[in-house]
PDB file of C-alpha atoms in Angstrom:
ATOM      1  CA  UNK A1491      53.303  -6.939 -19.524  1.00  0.00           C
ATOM      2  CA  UNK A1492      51.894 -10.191 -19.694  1.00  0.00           C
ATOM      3  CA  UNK A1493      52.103 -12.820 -17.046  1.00  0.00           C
ATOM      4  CA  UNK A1494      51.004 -16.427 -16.672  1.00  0.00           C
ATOM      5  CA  UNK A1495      50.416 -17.134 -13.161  1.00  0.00           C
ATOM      6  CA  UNK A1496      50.002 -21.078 -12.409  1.00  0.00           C
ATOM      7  CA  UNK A1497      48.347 -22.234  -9.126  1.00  0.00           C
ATOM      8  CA  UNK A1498      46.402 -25.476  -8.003  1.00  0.00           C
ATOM      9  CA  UNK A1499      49.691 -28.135  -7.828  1.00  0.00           C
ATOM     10  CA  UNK A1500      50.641 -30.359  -5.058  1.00  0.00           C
ATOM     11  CA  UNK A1501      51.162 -33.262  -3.907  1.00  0.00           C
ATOM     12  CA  UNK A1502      48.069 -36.348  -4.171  1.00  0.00           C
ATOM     13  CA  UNK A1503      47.699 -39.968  -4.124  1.00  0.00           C
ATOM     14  CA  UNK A1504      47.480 -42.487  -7.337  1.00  0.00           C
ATOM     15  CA  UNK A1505      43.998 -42.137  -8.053  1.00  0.00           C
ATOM     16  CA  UNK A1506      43.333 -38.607  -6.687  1.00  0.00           C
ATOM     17  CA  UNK A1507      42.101 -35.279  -8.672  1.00  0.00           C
ATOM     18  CA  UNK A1508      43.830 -31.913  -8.596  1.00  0.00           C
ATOM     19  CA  UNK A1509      42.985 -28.926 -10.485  1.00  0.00           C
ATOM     20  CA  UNK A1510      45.348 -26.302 -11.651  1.00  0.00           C
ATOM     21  CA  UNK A1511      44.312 -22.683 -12.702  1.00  0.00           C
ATOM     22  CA  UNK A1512      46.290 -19.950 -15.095  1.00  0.00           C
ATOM     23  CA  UNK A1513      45.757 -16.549 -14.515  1.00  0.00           C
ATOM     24  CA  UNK A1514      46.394 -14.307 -17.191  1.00  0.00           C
ATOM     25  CA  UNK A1515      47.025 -11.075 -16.706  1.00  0.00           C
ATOM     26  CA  UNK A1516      48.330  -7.858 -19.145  1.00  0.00           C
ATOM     27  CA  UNK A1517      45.906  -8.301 -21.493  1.00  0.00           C
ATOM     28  CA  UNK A1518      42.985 -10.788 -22.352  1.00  0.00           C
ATOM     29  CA  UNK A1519      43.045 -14.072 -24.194  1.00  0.00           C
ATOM     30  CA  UNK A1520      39.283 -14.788 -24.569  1.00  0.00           C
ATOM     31  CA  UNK A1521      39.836 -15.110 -28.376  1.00  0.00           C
ATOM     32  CA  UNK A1522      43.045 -16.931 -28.209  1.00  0.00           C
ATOM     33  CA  UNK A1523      44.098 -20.511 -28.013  1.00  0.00           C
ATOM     34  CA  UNK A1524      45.634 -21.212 -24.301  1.00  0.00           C
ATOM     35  CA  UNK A1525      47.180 -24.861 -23.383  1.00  0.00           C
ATOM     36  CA  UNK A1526      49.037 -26.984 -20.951  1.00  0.00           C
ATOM     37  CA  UNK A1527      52.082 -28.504 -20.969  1.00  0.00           C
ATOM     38  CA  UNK A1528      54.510 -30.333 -18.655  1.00  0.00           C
ATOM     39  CA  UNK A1529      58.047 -31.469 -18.234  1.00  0.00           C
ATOM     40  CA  UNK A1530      59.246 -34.343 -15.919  1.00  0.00           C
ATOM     41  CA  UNK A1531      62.777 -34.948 -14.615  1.00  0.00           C
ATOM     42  CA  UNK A1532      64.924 -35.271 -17.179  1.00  0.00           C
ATOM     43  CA  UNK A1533      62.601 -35.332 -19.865  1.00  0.00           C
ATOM     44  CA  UNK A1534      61.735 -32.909 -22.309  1.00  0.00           C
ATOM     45  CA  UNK A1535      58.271 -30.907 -22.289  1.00  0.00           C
ATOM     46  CA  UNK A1536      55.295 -32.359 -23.798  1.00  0.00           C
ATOM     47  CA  UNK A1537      52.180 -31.465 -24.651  1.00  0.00           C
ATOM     48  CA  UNK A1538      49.193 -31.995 -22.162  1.00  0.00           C
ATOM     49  CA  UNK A1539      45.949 -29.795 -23.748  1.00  0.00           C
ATOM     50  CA  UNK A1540      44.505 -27.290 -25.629  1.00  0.00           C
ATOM     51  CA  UNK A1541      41.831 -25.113 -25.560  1.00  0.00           C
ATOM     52  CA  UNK A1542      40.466 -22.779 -28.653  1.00  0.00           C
ATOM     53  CA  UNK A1543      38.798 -19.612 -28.852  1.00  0.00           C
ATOM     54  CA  UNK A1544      35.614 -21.156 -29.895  1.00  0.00           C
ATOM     55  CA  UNK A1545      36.574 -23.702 -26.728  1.00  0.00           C
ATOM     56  CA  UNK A1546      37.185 -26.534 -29.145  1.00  0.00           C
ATOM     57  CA  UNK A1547      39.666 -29.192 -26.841  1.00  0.00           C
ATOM     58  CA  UNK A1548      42.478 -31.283 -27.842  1.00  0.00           C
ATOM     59  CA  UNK A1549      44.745 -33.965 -25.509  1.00  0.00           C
ATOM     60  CA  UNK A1550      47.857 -36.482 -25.334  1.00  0.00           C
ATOM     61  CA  UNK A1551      46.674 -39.300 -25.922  1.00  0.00           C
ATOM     62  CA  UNK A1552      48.518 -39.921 -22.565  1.00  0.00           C
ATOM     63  CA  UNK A1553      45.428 -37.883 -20.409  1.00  0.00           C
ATOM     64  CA  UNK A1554      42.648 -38.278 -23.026  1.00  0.00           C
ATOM     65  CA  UNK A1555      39.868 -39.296 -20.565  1.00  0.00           C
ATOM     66  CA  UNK A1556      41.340 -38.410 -17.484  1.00  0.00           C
ATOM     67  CA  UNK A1557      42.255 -34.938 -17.755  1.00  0.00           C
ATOM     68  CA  UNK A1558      39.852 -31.698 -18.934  1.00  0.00           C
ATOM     69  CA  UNK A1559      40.815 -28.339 -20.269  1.00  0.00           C
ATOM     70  CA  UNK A1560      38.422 -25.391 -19.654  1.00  0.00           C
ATOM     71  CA  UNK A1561      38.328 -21.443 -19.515  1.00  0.00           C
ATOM     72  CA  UNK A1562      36.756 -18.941 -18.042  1.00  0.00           C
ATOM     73  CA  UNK A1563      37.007 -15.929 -19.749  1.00  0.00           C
ATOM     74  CA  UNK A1564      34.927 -13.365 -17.265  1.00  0.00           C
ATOM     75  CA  UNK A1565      38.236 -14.655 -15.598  1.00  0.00           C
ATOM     76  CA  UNK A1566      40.669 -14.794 -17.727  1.00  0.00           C
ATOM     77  CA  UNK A1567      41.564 -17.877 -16.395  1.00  0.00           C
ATOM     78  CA  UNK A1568      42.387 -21.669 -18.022  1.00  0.00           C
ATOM     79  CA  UNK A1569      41.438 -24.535 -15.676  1.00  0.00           C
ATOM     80  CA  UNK A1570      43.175 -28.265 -16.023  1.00  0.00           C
ATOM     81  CA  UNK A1571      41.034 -30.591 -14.181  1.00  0.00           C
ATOM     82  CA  UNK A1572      43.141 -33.901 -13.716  1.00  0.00           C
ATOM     83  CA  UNK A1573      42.199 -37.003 -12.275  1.00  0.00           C
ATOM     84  CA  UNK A1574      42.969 -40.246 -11.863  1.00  0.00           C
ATOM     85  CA  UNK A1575      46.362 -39.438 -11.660  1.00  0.00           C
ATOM     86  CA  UNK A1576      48.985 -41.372 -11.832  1.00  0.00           C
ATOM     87  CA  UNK A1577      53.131 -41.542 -10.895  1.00  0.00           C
ATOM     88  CA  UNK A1578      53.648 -40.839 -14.258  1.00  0.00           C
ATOM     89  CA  UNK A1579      51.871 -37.876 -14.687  1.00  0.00           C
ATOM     90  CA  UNK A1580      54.517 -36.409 -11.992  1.00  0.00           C
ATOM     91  CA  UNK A1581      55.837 -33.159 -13.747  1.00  0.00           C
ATOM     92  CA  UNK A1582      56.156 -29.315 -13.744  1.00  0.00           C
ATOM     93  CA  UNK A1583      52.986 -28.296 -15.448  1.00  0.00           C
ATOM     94  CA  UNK A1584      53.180 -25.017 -17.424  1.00  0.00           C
ATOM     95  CA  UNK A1585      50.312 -22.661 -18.698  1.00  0.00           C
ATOM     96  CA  UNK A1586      50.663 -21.281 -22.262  1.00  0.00           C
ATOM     97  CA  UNK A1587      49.203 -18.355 -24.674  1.00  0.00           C
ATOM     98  CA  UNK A1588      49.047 -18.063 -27.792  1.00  0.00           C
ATOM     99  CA  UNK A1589      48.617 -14.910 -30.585  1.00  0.00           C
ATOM    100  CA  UNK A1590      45.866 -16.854 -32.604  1.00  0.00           C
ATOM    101  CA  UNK A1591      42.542 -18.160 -32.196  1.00  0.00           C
ATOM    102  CA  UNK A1592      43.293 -21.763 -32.678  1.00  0.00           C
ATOM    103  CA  UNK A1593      46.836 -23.913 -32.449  1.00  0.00           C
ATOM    104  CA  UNK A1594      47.649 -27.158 -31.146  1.00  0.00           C
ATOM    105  CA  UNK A1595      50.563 -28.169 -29.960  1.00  0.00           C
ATOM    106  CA  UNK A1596      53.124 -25.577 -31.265  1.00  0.00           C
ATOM    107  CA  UNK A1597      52.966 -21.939 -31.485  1.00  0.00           C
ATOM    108  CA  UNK A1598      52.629 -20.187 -28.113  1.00  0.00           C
ATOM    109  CA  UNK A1599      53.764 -17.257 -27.302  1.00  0.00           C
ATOM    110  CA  UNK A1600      53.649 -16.806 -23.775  1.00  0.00           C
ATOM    111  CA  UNK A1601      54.207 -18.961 -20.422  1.00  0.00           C
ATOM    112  CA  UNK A1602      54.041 -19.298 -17.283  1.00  0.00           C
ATOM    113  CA  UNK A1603      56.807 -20.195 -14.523  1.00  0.00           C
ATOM    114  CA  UNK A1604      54.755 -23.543 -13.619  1.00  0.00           C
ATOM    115  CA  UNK A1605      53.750 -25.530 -10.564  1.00  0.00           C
ATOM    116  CA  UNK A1606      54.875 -28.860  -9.157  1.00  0.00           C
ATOM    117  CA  UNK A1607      52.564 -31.550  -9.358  1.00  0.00           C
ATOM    118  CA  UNK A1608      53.888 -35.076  -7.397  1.00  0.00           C
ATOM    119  CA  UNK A1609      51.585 -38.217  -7.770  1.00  0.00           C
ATOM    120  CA  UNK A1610      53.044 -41.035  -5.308  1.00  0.00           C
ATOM    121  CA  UNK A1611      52.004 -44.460  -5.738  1.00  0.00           C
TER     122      UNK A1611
END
């Protein structure tokens, strides 16, 4: 069974860093295309960044510069490193997998249950 385990939210300043982590777990994903997402209140869930097989990167145009996507595959794990955050950024953040080597902002396949990340001003 596969799992998506977030970690690494919280609560932090305007201006601060955070890093959240995404354990996989069930099988591996070193050859698959893994990503970040988020959903504020009352929005719907967007897009945040995406990272390849081959470890090729893609952002919102909302975090490009402030926020980096990474893996480890010896640990089957996806890092988001974000800072300069902002209020805005204030959302749910989920991990995602997908089935193929490279996607970008569509076609995952599996998720994770999120963690809260707060930015007050």
């Amino acid at each position: 069974q596969v799992q998506l385990v977030e970690s690494g939210g919280g609560l932090v300043q305007a201006g601060g860093s955070l890093r959240l982590s995404c354990l996989a777990s069930g099988r591996t994903f070193n050859s698959n295309a893994m990503g970040w997402f988020r959903q504020a209140p009352g929005k719907e869930r967007e897009f945040v960044a995406t990272i390849s097989g081959g470890r090729l990167t893609g952002y919102a145009d909302s975090v490009k510069g402030r926020f980096t996507i990474s893996r480890d595959n010896a640990k089957n794990t996806v890092y988001l490193q974000m800072n300069s955050l902002r209020p805005e950024d204030t959302a749910v953040y989920y991990c995602a997998a997908s089935k193929t080597y490279f996607t970008g902002r569509n076609n995952y396949d599996y998720w994770g249950q999120g963690t809260q990340v707060t930015v007050s001003s």
